[in-house]
C-alpha positions as a printed Julia matrix, in Angstrom:
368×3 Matrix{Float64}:
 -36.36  -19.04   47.78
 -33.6   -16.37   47.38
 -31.01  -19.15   47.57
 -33.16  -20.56   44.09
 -32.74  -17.34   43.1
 -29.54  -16.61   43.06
 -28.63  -20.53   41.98
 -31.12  -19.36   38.54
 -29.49  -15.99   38.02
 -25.9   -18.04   38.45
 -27.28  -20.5    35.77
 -28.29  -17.51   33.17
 -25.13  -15.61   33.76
 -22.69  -18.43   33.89
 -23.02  -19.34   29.71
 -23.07  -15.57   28.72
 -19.81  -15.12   30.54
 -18.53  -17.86   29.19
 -19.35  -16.81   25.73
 -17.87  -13.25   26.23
 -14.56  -14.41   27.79
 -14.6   -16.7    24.71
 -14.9   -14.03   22.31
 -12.36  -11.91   24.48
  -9.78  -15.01   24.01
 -10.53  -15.21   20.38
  -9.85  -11.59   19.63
  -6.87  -11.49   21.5
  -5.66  -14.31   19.94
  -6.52  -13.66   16.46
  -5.33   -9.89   16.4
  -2.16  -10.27   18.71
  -1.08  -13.76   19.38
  -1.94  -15.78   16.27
   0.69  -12.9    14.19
   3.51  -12.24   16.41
   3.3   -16.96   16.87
   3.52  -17.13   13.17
   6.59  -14.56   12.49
   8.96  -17.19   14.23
  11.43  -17.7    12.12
  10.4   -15.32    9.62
  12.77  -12.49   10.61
  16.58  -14.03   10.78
  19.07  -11.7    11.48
  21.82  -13.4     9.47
  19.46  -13.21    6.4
  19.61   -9.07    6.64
  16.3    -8.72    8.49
  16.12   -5.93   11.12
  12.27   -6.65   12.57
   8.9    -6.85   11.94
   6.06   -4.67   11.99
   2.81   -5.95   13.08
  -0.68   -4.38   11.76
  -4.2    -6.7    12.48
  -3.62  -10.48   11.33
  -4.39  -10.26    7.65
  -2.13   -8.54    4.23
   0.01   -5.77    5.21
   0.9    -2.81    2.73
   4.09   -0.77    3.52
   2.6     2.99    2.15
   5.1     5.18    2.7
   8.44    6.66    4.74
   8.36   10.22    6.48
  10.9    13.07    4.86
  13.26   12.07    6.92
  13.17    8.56    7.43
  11.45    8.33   11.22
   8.51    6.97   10.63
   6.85    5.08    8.1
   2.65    3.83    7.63
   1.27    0.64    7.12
  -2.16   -0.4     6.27
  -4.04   -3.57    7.71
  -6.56   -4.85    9.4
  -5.52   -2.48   12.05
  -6.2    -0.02    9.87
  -3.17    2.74    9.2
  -1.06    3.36   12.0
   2.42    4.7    11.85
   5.71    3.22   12.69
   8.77    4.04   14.16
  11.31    3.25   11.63
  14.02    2.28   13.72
  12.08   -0.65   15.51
   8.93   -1.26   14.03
   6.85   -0.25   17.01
   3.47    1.61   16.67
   3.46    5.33   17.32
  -0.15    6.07   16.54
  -2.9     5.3    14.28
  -4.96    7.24   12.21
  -8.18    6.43   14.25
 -10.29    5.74   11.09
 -11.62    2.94   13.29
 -14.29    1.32   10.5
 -14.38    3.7     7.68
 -12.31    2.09    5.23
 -10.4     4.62    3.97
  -7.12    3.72    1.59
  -3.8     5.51    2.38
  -1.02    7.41    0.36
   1.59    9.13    0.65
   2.37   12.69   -0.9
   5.05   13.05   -3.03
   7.01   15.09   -0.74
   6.05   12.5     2.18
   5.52   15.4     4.37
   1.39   14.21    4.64
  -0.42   10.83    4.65
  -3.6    11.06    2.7
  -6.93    9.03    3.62
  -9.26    8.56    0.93
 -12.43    7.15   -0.21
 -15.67    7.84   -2.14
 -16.77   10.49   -0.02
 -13.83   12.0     2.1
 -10.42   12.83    1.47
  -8.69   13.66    4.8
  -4.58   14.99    5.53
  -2.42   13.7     8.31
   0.83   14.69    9.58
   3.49   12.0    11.15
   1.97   12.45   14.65
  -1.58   11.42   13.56
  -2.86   14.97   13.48
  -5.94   15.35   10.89
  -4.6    18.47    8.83
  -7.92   18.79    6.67
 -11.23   16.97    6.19
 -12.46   17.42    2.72
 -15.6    16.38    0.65
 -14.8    15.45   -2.96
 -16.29   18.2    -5.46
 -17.07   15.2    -7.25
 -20.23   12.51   -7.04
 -18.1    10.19   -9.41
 -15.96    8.55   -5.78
 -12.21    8.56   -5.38
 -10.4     5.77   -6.57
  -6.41    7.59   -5.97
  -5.53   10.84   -4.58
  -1.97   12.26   -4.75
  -1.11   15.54   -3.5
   0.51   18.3    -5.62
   2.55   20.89   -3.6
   3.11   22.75   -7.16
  -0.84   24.08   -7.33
  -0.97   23.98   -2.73
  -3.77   21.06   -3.95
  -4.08   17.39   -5.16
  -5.41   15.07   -8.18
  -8.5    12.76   -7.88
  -8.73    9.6    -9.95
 -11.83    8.11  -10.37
 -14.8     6.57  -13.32
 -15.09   10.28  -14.75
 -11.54   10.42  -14.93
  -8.82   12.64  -13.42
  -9.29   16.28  -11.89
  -6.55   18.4   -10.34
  -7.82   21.13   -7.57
  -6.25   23.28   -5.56
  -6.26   23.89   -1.67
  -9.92   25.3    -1.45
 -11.16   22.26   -3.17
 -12.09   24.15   -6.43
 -11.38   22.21   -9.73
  -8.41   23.47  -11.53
  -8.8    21.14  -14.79
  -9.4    17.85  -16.11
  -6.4    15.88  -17.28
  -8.56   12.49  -18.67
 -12.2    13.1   -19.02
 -12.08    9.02  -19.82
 -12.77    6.19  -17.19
 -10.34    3.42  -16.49
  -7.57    5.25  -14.41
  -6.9     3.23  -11.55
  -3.22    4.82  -10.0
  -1.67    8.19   -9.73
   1.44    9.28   -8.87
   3.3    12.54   -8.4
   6.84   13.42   -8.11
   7.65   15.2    -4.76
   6.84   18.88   -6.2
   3.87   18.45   -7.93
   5.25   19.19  -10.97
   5.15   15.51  -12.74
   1.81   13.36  -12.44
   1.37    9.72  -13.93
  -1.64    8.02  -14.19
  -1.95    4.27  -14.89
  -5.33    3.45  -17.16
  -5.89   -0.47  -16.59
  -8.84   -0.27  -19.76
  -6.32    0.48  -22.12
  -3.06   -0.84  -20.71
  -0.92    2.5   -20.88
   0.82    5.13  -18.27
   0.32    8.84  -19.36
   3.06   11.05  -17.52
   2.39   14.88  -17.88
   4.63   17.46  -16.54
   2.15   19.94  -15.43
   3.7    23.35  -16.24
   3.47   22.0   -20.08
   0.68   19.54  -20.56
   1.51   19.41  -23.95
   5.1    17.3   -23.9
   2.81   14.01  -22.3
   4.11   10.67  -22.23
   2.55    8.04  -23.31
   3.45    4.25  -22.36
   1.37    1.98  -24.08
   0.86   -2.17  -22.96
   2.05   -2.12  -19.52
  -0.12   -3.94  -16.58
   0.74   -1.83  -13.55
  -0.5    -2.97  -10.49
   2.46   -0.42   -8.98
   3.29    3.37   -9.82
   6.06    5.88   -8.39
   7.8     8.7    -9.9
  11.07    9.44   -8.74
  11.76   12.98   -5.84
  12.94   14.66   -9.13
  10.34   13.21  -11.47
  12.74   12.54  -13.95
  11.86    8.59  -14.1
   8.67    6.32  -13.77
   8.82    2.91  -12.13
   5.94    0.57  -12.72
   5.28   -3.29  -11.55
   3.08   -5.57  -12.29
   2.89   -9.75  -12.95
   5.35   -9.29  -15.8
   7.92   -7.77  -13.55
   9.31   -4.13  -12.72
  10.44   -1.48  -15.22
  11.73    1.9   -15.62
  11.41    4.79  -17.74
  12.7     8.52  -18.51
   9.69   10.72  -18.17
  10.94   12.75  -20.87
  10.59   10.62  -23.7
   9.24    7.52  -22.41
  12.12    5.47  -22.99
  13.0     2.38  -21.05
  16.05    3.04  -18.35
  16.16   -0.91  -17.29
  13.69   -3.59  -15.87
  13.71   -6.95  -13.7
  11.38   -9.77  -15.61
  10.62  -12.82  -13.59
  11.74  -16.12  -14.5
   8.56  -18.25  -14.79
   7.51  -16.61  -12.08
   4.42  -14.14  -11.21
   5.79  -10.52   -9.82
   3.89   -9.86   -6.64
   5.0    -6.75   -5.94
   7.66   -3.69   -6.95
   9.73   -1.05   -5.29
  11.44    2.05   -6.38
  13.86    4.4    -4.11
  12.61    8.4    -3.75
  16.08    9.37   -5.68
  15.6     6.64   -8.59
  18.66    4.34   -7.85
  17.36    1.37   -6.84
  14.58   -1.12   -8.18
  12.62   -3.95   -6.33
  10.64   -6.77   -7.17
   8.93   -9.42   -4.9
   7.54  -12.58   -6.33
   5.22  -15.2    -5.78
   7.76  -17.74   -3.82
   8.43  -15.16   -1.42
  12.29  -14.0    -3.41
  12.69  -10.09   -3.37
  15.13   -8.52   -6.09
  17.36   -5.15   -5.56
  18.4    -4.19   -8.61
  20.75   -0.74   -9.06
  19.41    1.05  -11.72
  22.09    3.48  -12.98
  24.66    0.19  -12.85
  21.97   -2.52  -14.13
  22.91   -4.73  -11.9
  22.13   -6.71   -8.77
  23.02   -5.97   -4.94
  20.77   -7.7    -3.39
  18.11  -11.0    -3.21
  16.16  -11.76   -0.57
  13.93  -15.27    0.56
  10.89  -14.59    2.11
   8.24  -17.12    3.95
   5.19  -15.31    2.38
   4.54  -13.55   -0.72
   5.3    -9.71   -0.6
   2.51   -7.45   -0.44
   4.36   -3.85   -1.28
   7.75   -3.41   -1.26
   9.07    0.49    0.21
  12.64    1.65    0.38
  13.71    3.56    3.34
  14.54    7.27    1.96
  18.36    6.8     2.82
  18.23    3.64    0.83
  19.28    1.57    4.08
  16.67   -0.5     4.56
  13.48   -2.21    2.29
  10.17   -2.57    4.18
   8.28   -5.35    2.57
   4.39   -6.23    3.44
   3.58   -9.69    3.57
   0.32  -10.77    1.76
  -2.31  -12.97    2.4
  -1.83  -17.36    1.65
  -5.8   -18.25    0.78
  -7.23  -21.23    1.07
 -11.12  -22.42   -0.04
 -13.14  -24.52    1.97
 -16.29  -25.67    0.37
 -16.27  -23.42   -2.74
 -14.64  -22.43   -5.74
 -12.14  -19.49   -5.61
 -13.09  -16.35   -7.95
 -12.29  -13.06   -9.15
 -14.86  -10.5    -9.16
 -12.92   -6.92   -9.63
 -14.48   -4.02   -7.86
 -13.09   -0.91   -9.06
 -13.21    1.3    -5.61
 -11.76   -1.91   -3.44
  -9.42   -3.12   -6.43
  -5.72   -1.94   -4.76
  -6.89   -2.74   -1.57
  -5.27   -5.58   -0.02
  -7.69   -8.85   -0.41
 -10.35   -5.9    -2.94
  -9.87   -9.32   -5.93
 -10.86  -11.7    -4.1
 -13.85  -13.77   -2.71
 -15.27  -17.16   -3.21
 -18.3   -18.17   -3.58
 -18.91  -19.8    -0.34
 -15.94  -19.73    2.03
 -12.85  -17.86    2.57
  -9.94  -19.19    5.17
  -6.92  -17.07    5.33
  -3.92  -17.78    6.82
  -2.08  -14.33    6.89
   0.71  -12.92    8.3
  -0.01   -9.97   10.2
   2.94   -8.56    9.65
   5.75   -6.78    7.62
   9.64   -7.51    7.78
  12.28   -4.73    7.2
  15.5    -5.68    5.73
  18.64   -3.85    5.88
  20.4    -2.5     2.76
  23.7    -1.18    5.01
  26.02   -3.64    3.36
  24.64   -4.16    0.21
């Protein structure tokens, strides 16, 4: 009898652990394996690449570079974690673990912001949560930037844009309209841009004199960055990468694809330098001041975001997601809080297979 026993509770057990050392396998192979297996090749030293960063097994955004060029934050399906610089190695993460918030950088890089409709939270470079804040707002968070000039930060989202300061009380509204998708902010506060995707225009207002504001009208930006000083704008989007004077709104010098669609743009924290990434995997340095190139780039996958090092040395470039549809059609249905997150355009109506990267390369700039 116990010998039946045991035989039964050996016949119940044996499929369950079967199962769960399946799904052990699977996970292990689809969040650490299956990436680092399809990098090979992807990162060839004689082709300027220094290494890649890993982060989940889907799209990869490069966010941002620490002051001084230690660290730098990507976002995946690993959520954010942070990066040493020099190898690509994880340091921490930001232990946001399902939440779904989107990450930023402040304009001074000295804090990573975490944001979504109902939390705004400040990290340091060691993973530290600096402040956990409520939005004094009900209408969500679509873009945060921080503004060192008022100790506080801007909130984009469908009411429009607010600036507040360090106790979370509302300093004034900017754009009482809807539509405004990105913000940026130069690395004092002092310069904010906002990118409206309704009307197809980038408002730049210095904030000590709201009254000199810059309008740039019929621009798709799916990319904003002011440069450390804040006296030019870069913006990218599927017509290519351009750049302005903030003063006057004039055009400095741009890089237009060739029958191609721009997948993503760059812009160094001092202004010199211009990138652009497009959809056969080719990624563009351009030198702004001399209008000309320094460097190209071939890529396996299409970039994803495209972040220069703050000594100029090196690009870090995400790699984005190659889609294919089984059994249904592929479609577009925008959703304006998930919109700049990686995969936030698109679904299909049935199934979704994704063959993704994982991963971002870095590319050195030394000898360019």
């Amino acid at each position: 009898m116990k010998n039946s026993k045991a035989l039964f509770k050996t016949g119940c057990l044996l499929p369950v652990g079967i199962v769960i050392v399946g799904l052990i396998g699977y996970i292990l192979w689809s969040s650490i394996l299956a990436p680092r297996i399809s990098t090979a090749g992807a990162c060839r030293k004689a082709d300027g690449c220094l290494y890649t960063a890993f982060n989940g097994n889907r799209s990869v955004r490069i966010i941002g570079y620490s002051p001084d060029g230690s660290r730098f934050l990507s976002d995946g399906t690993s959520d954010g974690l942070i990066h040493d610089a020099s190898n690509g190695r994880k340091i921490t993460d930001l232990d946001e673990g399902r939440d779904e918030h989107s990450y930023d950088i402040s304009g001074d890089r000295s804090q990573i912001v975490a944001y979504r409709a109902d939390s705004i939270k400040f990290f340091d470079w060691d993973g530290k949560l600096l402040r956990d804040l409520t939005p004094g707002t009900d209408q969500g968070v679509l873009d945060v930037v921080r503004l060192p000039l008022v100790d506080g930060f801007a909130i984009a989202n469908k009411a429009g844009i607010s600036v507040w300061d360090g106790n979370n009380s509302l300093i004034t509204w900017l754009d009482e309209g809807g539509g405004v998708m990105q913000l940026a902010a130069s690395a004092d506060g002092a310069f904010l841009a906002a990118y409206n995707f309704v009307d197809d225009e980038i408002t730049i207002w210095p904030l000590q004199n709201l009254d000199d504001a810059v309008t740039i009208k019929e621009i798709e930006a799916l990319f904003l960055q002011l440069s450390d000083d804040g006296s030019l704008l870069a913006a990218g989007g599927p017509g290519g990468a351009f750049v302005w004077n903030t003063s006057d709104g004039s055009l400095v010098t741009s890089l237009e694809p060739d029958g191609l669609k721009a997948m993503a743009t760059g812009f160094s924290y001092d202004g010199s330098l211009l990138a652009m990434g497009v959809e056969n995997g080719a990624v563009s340095v351009l030198d702004v001041g001399r209008d000309e190139l320094t460097a190209v780039f071939s890529l396996e996958s299409q970039p994803n975001r495209i972040l220069f090092a703050p000594d100029n040395t090196a690009l870090a470039v995400g790699l984005a997601a190659d889609t294919q549809v089984s059994g249904g059609e592929l479609i577009f249905k925008p959703r304006l809080d998930r919109q700049l997150q990686p995969g936030g355009l698109l679904r299909t109506d049935q199934n979704r297979i994704s063959v993704k990267p994982g991963y971002a390369v870095v590319l050195s700039l030394a000898d360019q």
